[in-house]
Coordinates of C-alpha atoms and ligand atoms in Angstrom, one line a residue:
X6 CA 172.6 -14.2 133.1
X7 CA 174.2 -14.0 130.0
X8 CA 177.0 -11.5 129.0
X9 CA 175.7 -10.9 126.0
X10 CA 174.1 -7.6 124.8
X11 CA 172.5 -7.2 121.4
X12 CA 172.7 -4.1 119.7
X13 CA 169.4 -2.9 118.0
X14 CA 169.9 0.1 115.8
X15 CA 166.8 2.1 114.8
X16 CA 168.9 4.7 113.1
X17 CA 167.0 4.0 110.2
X18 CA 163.5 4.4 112.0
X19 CA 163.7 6.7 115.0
X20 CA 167.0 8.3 113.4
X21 CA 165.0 9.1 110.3
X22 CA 162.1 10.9 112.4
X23 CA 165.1 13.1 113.7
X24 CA 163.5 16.7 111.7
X25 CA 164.9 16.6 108.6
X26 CA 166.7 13.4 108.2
X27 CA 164.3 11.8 105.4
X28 CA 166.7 9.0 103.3
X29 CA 165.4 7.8 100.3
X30 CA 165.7 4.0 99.4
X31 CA 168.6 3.9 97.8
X32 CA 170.6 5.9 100.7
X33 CA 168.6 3.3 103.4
X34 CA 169.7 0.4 101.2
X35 CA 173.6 1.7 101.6
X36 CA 173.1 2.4 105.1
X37 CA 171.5 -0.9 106.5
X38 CA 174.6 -3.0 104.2
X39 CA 176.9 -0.7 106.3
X40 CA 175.1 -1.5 109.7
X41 CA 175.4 -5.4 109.3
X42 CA 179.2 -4.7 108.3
X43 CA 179.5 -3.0 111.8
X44 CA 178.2 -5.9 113.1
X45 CA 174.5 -4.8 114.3
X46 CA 172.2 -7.4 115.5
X47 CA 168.9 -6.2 114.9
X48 CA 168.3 -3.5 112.0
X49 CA 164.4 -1.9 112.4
X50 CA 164.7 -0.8 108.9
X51 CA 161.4 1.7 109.1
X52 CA 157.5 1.6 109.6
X53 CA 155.9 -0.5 106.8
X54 CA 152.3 1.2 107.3
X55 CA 153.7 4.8 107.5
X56 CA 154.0 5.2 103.5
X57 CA 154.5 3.4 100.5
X58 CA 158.0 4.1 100.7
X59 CA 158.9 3.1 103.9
X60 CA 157.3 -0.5 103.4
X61 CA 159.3 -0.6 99.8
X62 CA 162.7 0.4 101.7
X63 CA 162.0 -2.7 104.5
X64 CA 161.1 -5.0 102.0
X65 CA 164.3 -4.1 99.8
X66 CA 166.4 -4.4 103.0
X67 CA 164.6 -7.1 104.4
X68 CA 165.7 -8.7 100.7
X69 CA 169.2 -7.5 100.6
X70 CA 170.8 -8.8 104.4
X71 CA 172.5 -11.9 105.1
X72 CA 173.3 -12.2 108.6
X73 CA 171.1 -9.4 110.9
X74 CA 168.0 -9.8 112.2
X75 CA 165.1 -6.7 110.2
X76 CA 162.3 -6.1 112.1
X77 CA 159.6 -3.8 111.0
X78 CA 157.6 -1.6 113.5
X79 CA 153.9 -1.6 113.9
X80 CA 151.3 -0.4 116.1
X81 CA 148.8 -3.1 117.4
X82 CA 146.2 -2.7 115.0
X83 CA 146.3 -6.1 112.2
X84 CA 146.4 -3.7 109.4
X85 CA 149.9 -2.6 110.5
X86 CA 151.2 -5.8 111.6
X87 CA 149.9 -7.0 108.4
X88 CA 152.3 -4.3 106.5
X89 CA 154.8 -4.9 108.9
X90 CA 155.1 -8.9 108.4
X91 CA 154.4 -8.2 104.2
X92 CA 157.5 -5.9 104.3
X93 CA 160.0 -7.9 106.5
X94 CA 158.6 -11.5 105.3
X95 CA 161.5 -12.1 103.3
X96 CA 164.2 -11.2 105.9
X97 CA 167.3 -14.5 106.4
X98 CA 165.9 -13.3 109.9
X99 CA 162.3 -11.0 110.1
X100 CA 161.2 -9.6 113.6
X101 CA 157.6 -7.9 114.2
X102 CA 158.2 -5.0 116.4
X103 CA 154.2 -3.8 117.5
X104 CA 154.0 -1.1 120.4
X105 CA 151.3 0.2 122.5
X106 CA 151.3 2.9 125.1
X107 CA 151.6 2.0 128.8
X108 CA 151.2 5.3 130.7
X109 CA 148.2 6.8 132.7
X110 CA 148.4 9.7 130.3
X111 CA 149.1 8.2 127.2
X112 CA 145.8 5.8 127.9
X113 CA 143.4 8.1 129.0
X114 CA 144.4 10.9 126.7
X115 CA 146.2 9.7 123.3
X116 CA 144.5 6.1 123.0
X117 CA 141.2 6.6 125.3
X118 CA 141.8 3.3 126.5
X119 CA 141.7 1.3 130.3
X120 CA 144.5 -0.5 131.8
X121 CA 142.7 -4.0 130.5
X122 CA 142.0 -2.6 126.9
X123 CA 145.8 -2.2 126.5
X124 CA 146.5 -5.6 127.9
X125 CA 144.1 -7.3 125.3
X126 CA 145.2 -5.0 122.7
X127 CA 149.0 -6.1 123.0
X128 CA 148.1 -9.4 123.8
X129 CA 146.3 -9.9 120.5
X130 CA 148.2 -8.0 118.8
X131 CA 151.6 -10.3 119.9
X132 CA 149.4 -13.2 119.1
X133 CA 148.5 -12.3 115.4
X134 CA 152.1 -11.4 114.9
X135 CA 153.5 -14.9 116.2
X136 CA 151.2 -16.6 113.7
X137 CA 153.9 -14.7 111.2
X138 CA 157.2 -15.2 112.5
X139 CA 158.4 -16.4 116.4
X140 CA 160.5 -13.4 116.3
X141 CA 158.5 -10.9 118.0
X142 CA 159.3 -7.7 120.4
X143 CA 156.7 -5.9 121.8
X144 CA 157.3 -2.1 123.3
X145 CA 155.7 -0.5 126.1
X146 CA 155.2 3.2 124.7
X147 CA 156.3 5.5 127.4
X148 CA 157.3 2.4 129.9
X149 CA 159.4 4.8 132.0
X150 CA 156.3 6.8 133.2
X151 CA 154.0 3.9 133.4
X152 CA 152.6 2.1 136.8
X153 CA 155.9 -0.3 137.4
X154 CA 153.0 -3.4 138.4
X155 CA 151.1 -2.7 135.3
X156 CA 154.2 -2.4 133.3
X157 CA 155.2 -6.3 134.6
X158 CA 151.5 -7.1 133.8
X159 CA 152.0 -5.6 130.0
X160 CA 155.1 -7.7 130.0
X161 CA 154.0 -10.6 131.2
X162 CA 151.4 -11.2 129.1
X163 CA 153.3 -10.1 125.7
X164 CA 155.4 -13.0 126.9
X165 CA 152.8 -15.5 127.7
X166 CA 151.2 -14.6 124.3
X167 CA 154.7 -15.0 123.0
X168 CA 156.8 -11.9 122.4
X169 CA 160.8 -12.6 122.8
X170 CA 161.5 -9.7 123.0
X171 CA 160.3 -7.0 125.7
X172 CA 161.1 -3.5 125.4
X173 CA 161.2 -0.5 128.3
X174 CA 161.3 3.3 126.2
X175 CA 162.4 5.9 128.2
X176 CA 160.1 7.7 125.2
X177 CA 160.2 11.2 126.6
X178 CA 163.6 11.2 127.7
X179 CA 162.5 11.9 131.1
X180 CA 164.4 8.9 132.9
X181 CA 167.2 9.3 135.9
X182 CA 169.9 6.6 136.0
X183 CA 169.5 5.5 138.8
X184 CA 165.6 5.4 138.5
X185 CA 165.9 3.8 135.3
X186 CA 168.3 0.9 136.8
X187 CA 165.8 0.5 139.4
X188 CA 163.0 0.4 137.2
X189 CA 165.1 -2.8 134.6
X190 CA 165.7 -4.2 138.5
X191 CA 162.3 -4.3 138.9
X192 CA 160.8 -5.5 135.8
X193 CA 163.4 -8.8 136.2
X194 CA 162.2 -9.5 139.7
X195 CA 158.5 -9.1 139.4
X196 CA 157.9 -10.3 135.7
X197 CA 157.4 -13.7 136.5
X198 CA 157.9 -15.5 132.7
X199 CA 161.0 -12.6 132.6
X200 CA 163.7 -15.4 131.8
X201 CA 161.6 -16.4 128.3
X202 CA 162.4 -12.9 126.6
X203 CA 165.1 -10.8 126.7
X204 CA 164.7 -7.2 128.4
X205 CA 165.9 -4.5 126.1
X206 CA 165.9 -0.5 126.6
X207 CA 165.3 2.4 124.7
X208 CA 166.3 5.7 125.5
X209 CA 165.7 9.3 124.2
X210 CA 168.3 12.0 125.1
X211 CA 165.9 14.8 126.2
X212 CA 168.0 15.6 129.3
X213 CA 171.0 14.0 127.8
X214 CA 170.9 11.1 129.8
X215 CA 170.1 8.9 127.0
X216 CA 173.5 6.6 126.9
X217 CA 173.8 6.6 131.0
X218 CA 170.2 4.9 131.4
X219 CA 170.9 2.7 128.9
X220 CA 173.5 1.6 130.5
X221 CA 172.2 1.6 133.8
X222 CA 169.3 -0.4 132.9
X223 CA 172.3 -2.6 131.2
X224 CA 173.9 -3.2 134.7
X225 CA 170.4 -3.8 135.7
X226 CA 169.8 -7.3 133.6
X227 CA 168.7 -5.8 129.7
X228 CA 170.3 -7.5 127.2
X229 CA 169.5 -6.0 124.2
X230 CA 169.8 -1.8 123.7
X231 CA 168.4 0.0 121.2
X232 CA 170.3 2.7 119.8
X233 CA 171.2 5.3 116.7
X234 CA 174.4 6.2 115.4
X235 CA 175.5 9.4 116.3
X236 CA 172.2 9.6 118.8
X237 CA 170.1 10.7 115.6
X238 CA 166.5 10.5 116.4
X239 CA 163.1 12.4 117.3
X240 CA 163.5 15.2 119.2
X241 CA 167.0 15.2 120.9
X242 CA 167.6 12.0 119.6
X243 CA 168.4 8.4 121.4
X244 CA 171.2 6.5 122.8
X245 CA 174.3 6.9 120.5
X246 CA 175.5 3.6 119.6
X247 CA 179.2 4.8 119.4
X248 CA 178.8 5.7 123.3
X249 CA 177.7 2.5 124.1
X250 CA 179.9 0.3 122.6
X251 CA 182.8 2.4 123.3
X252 CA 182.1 2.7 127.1
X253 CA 181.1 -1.4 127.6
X254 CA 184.7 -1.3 125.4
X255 CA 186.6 1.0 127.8
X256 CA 185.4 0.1 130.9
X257 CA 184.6 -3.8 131.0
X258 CA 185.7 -3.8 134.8
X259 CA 181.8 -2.4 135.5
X260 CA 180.3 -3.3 131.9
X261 CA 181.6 -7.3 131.4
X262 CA 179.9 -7.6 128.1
X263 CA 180.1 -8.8 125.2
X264 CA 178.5 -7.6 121.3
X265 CA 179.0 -8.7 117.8
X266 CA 180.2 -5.1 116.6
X267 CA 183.3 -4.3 115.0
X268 CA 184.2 -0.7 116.6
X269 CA 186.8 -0.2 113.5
X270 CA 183.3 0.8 111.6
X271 CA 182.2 3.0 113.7
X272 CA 183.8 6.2 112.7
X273 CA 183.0 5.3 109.3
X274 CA 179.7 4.4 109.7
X275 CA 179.3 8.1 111.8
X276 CA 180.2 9.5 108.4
X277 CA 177.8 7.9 106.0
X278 CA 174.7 8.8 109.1
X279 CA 176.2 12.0 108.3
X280 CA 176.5 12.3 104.7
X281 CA 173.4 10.8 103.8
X282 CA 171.1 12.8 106.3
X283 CA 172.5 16.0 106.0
X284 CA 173.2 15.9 109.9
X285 CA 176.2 17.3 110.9
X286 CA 178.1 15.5 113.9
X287 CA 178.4 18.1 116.5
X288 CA 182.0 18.7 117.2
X289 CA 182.2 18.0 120.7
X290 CA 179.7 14.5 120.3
X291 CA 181.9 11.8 122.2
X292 CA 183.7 9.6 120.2
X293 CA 182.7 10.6 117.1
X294 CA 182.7 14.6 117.2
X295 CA 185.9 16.1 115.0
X296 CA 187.5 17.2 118.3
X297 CA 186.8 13.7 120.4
X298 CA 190.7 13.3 119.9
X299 CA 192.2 16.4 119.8
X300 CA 194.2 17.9 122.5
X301 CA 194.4 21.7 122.7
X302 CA 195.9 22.5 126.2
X303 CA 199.7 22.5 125.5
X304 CA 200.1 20.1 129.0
X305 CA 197.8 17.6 127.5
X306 CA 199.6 17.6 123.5
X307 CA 203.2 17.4 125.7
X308 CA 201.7 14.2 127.6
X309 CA 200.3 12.6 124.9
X310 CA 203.7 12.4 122.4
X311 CA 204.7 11.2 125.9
X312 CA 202.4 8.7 126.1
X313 CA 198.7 8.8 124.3
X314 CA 197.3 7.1 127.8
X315 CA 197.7 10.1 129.6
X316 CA 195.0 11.9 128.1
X317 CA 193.3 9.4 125.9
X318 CA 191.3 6.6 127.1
X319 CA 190.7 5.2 124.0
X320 CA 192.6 5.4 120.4
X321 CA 191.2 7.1 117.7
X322 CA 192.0 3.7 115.5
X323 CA 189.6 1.1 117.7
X324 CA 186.8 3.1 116.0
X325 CA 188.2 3.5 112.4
X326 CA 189.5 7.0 112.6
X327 CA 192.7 6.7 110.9
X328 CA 193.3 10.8 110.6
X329 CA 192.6 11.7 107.1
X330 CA 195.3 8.9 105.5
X331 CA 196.4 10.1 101.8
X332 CA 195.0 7.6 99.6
X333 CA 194.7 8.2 96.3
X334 CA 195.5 10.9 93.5
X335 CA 195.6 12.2 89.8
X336 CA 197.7 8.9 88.9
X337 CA 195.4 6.8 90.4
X338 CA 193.5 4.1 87.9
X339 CA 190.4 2.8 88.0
X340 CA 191.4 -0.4 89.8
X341 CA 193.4 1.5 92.6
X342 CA 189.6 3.3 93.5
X343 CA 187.3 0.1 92.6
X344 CA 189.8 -1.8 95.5
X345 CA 189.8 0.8 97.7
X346 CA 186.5 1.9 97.8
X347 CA 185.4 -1.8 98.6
X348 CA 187.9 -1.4 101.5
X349 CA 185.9 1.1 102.4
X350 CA 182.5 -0.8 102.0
X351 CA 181.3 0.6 98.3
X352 CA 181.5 -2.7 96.4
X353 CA 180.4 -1.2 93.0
X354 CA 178.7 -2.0 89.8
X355 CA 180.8 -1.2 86.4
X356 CA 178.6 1.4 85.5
X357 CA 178.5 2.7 89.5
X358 CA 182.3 3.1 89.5
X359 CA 182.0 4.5 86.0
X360 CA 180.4 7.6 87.2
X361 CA 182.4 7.6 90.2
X362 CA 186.1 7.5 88.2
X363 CA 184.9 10.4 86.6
X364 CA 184.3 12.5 89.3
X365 CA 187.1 11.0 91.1
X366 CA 189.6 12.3 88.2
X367 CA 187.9 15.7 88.4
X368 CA 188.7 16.0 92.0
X369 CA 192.3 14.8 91.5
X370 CA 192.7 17.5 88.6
X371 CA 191.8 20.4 91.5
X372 CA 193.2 18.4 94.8
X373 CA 195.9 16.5 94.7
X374 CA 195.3 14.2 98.0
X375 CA 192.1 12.2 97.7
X376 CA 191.2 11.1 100.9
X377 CA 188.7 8.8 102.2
X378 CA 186.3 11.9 103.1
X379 CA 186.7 12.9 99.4
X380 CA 185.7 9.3 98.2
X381 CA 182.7 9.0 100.9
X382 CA 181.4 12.6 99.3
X383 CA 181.7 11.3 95.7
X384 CA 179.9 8.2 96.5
X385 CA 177.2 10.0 97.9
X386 CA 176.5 12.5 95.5
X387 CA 177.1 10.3 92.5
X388 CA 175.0 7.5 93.4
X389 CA 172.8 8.0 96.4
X390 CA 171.0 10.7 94.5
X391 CA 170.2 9.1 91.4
X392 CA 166.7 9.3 92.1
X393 CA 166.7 13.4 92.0
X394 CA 164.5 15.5 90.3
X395 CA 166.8 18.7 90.3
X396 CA 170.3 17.9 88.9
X397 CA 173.1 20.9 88.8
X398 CA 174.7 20.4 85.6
X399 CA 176.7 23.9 85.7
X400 CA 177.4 26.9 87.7
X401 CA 179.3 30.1 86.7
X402 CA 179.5 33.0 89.2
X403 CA 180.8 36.8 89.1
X404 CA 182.2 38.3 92.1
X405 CA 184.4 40.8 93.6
X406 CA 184.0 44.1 94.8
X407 CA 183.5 46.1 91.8
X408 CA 180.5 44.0 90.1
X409 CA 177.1 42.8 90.8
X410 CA 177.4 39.3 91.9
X411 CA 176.0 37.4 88.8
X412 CA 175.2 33.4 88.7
X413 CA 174.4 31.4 85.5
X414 CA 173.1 27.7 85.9
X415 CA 172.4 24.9 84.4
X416 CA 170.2 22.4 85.8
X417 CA 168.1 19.4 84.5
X418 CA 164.6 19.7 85.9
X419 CA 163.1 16.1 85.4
X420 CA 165.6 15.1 83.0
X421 CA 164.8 19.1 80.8
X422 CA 167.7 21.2 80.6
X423 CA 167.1 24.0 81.6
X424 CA 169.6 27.9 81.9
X425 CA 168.8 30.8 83.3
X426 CA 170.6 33.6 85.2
X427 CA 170.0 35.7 88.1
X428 CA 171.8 38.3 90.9
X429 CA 172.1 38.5 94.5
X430 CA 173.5 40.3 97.3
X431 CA 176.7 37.6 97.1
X432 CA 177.5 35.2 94.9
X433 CA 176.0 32.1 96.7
X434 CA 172.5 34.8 97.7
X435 CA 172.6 34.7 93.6
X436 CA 173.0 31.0 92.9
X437 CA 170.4 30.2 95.5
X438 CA 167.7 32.7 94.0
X439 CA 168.3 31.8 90.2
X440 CA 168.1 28.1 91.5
X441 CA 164.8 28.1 92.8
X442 CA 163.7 30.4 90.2
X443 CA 164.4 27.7 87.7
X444 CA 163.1 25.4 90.0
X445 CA 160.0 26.9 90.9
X446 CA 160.7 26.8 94.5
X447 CA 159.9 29.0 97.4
X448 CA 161.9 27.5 100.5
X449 CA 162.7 29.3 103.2
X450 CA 167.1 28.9 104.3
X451 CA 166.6 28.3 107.5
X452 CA 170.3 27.2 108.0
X453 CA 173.8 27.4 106.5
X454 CA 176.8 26.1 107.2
X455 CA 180.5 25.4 105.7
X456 CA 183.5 23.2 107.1
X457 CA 186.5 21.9 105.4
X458 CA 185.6 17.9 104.8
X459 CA 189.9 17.2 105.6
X460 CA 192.7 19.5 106.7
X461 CA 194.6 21.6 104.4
X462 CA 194.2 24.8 102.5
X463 CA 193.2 23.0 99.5
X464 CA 190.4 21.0 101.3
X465 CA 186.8 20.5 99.7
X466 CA 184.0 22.9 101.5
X467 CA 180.8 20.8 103.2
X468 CA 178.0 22.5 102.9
X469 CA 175.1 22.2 104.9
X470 CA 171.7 24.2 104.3
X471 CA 168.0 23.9 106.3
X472 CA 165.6 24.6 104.3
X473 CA 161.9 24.5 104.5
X474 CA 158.8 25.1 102.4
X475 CA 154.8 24.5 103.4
X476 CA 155.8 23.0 106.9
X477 CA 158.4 20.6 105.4
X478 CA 161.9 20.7 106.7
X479 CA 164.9 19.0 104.7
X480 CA 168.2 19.2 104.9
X481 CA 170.9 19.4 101.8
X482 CA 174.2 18.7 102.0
X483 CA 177.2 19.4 99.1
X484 CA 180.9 18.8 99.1
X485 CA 183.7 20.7 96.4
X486 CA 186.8 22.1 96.5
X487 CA 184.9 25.5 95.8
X488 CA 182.4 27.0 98.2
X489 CA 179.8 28.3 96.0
X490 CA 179.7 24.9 94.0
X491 CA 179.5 23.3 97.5
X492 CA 176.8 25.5 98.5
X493 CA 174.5 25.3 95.3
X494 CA 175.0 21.5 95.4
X495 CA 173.7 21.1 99.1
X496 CA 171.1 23.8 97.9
X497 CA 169.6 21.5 95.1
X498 CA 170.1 18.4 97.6
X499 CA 167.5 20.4 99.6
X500 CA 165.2 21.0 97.4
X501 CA 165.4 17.4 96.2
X502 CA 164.8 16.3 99.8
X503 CA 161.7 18.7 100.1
X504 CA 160.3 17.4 96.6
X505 CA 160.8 13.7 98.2
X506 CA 158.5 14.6 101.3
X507 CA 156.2 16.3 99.2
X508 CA 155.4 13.6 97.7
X509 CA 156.4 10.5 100.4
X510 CA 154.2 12.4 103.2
X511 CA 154.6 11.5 106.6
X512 CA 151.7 9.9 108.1
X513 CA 150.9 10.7 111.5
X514 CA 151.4 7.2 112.5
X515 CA 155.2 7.9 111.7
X516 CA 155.5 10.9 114.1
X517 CA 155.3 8.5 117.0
Ligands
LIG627 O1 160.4 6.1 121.8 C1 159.6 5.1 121.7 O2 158.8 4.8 122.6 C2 159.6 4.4 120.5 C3 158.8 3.1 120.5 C4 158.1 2.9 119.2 C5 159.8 2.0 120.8 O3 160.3 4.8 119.5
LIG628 ZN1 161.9 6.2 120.2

């Protein structure tokens, strides 16, 4: 059997059903160029038949990569594979990815269908796809809950009708390790065409197991794991890519594997998932989480000056982390940032860096160490978000103890300008109320949260608000070196994100 594992990342499909987490086109674009650069094998860049603007994000992907594979999902039905094949079609490398449920209770009660309906079904469905492209996965919906002899049935007739690639979902997160290594066992030995597709897993962390099944079933014979980064995804999210790699990495005595990723991108690529969803990192997340290198406990510090081995198994440089290094400041010229941007994997237009200097120079006036956190923010804000509706042009606030906290804004509302003023009990309560009066808003804060984006007292404030309206749920995040500015940007980020699912709505077909 080969050592290879391929690394599927769905960050951009599962991650983006995580509640919340919408990206618009321009952030998916930035993200998948940044998942090749890490070396990803397989991109599944979104659902073609869920909206208009999931096919338009595949097919601009599907245009834009060089080297990884982009596969579309799709149920089994021809209209969907049809979307899925019209929005991949001009991948270097398109895969079909169709699905069906496999489960006793998924049949009889989501799809009303018999054990030899949802044979048929996939078969014809893997059929029509192959008449596309010969790269073609078909998933077992719910496989870890389904009859293991009708699951090698499922699989060997997707084969037979020519899928390459077979996939087990542990959908409901419901999976033991051991169980789940048993089950990857299983389907290997009593799959009979087994050795003409490659077995790959996906995991959901339900009972936060999602990473040890995957790599149980690993052990077992997959080769190819599907993952998110920083375990993004519906629900409580799927296998973290960062913990996979990092543990075949650390312990190749038990994992003897081999991938095409570069780990030095994985911290960075942790921040973008971050940046452009809105979804903070949990500090304790392994490998990735801010404290997943630092030592508290004086015993631990003392051994590792010592030596970093006595408390580290792996160094914060293998995944990119190279602790907030001073890069540029108020001197800096436009050459210094174009070069090290594109270092960091921004290779921008003239007009791109254009708006970025500017802000850049702005930053430098009130911070005088721009780091790579600082650049990442900018980038973001500057031109992932060009597509907004609500832009903050200005904010002024009045605070203190003796006066009625006071905000004036100016915003352009669909390109207007547009002022106004209004109060609150603080002075972010009175930017947030006399933004969505201006914006004609009614969203509910569900959330709010502020960190310091580097170290040191003159640091820039992350903001991060929940906010939802009508049933919708977005997240908003803002970055500056003043709270309230940071707050009101991630406020307006919000509301952008809410105006983007109001009018992109989810299909059901996309809450799988
Ligand atoms: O969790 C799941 O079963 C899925 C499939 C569509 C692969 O996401
Ligand atoms: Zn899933």
């Amino acid at each position: 059997m080969t050592d290879r594992l391929y690394i599927f990342d769905t960050t951009l499909r599962d991650g983006e059903q995580s509640p919340g987490a919408s990206m618009n086109t321009a952030e998916k674009l930035r993200l998948a160029v940044q998942l090749e650069k890490l070396g990803v094998d397989i991109i599944e860049a979104g659902f073609p038949a869920a909206s208009e603007g999931d096919f338009d994000a595949v097919a601009q992907i599907a245009g834009k990569l060089k080297r990884a594979t982009v596969a579309g999902l799709c149920r089994t039905a021809k209209d969907d594979i049809d979307k899925a094949w019209g929005a991949v079609q001009h991948a270097a490398k398109p895969r079909i990815h169709t699905f069906i449920a496999t489960s006793d209770i998924h049949m009889k009660y989501k799809l009303n269908m018999s054990r030899e309906q949802v044979v048929t079904t996939a078969v014809e469905a893997v059929k029509y796809a192959k008449a596309f492209t010969d790269n073609v996965e078909f998933s077992a919906e719910d496989g870890s809950r389904s009859d293991r002899d009708f699951l090698c049935k499922v699989f060997a007739a997707a084969i037979e009708a020519g899928a390459t690639t077979v996939n087990l979902p542990d959908t409901v997160g419901y999976a033991i390790p051991e169980e789940f290594a048993e089950l990857a066992k299983y389907i290997m030995t009593h799959t009979p065409n087994i050795d003409k597709a490659v077995l790959s897993v996906h995991c959901h962390n339900d009972l936060g197991l999602a990473t040890a099944n995957t790599l149980a079933a690993i052990s077992a014979g997959a080769r190819q794991a599907e993952v998110t980064i920083n375990g993004i995804g519906e629900r409580a999210g799927n296998t973290s890519l960062e913990e996979v790699i990092m543990a075949i990495q650390t312990r190749q005595n038990f994992l003897p594997l081999t991938t095409n990723i570069n780990a030095k991108h994985i911290y960075p690529s942790s921040r973008l998932v971050s940046l452009i969803t809105g979804i903070m990192v949990q500090p304790n997340k392994a490998i990735v989480g801010a404290n997943a290198f630092a030592h508290e406990a004086g015993i631990h510090q003392d051994g590792v000056l010592k030596n970093p081995m006595t408390y580290e198994i792996m160094s914060p440089e293998t995944i990119g982390l190279n602790t907030n290094k001073l890069v540029l400041g108020k001197h800096s010229g436009r050459h210094a940032l174009r070069s090290h941007l594109k270092e960091m994997g921004y290779d921008l237009s003239d007009d791109e860096l254009q708006i970025v200097f500017k802000q850049f120079k702005a930053l430098a006036d009130k911070k005088k160490h721009v780091m790579d956190e600082d650049l990442e923010a900018l980038v973001t804000e500057g031109l992932l978000r060009t597509a907004d509706i609500f832009k903050l042009q200005y904010l002024h606030v009045t605070c203190g103890t003796t006066v009625l906290p006071m905000a004036s804004v100016q915003m352009s509302i669909n390109d207007r300008p547009l002022k106004d003023a209004g109060y609150g009990n603080g002075p972010i309560d009175a930017a947030f109320n006399t933004i969505a009066k201006m914006t004609n808003t009614d969203s509910e804060l569900l959330r709010f949260t502020v960190s310091a984006l580097t170290g040191g007292t003159d640091a820039q404030g992350e903001v991060t608000v929940r906010l939802k309206e009508n049933g919708l749920i977005a997240l908003g995040k803002g970055a500056d070196a003043d709270v309230v500015t940071a707050s009101a940007k991630a406020y307006v980020n919000g509301l952008n994100r809410l105006e983007y699912l109001k009018t992109h709505p989810r299909t059901a077909a996309q809450n799988l």
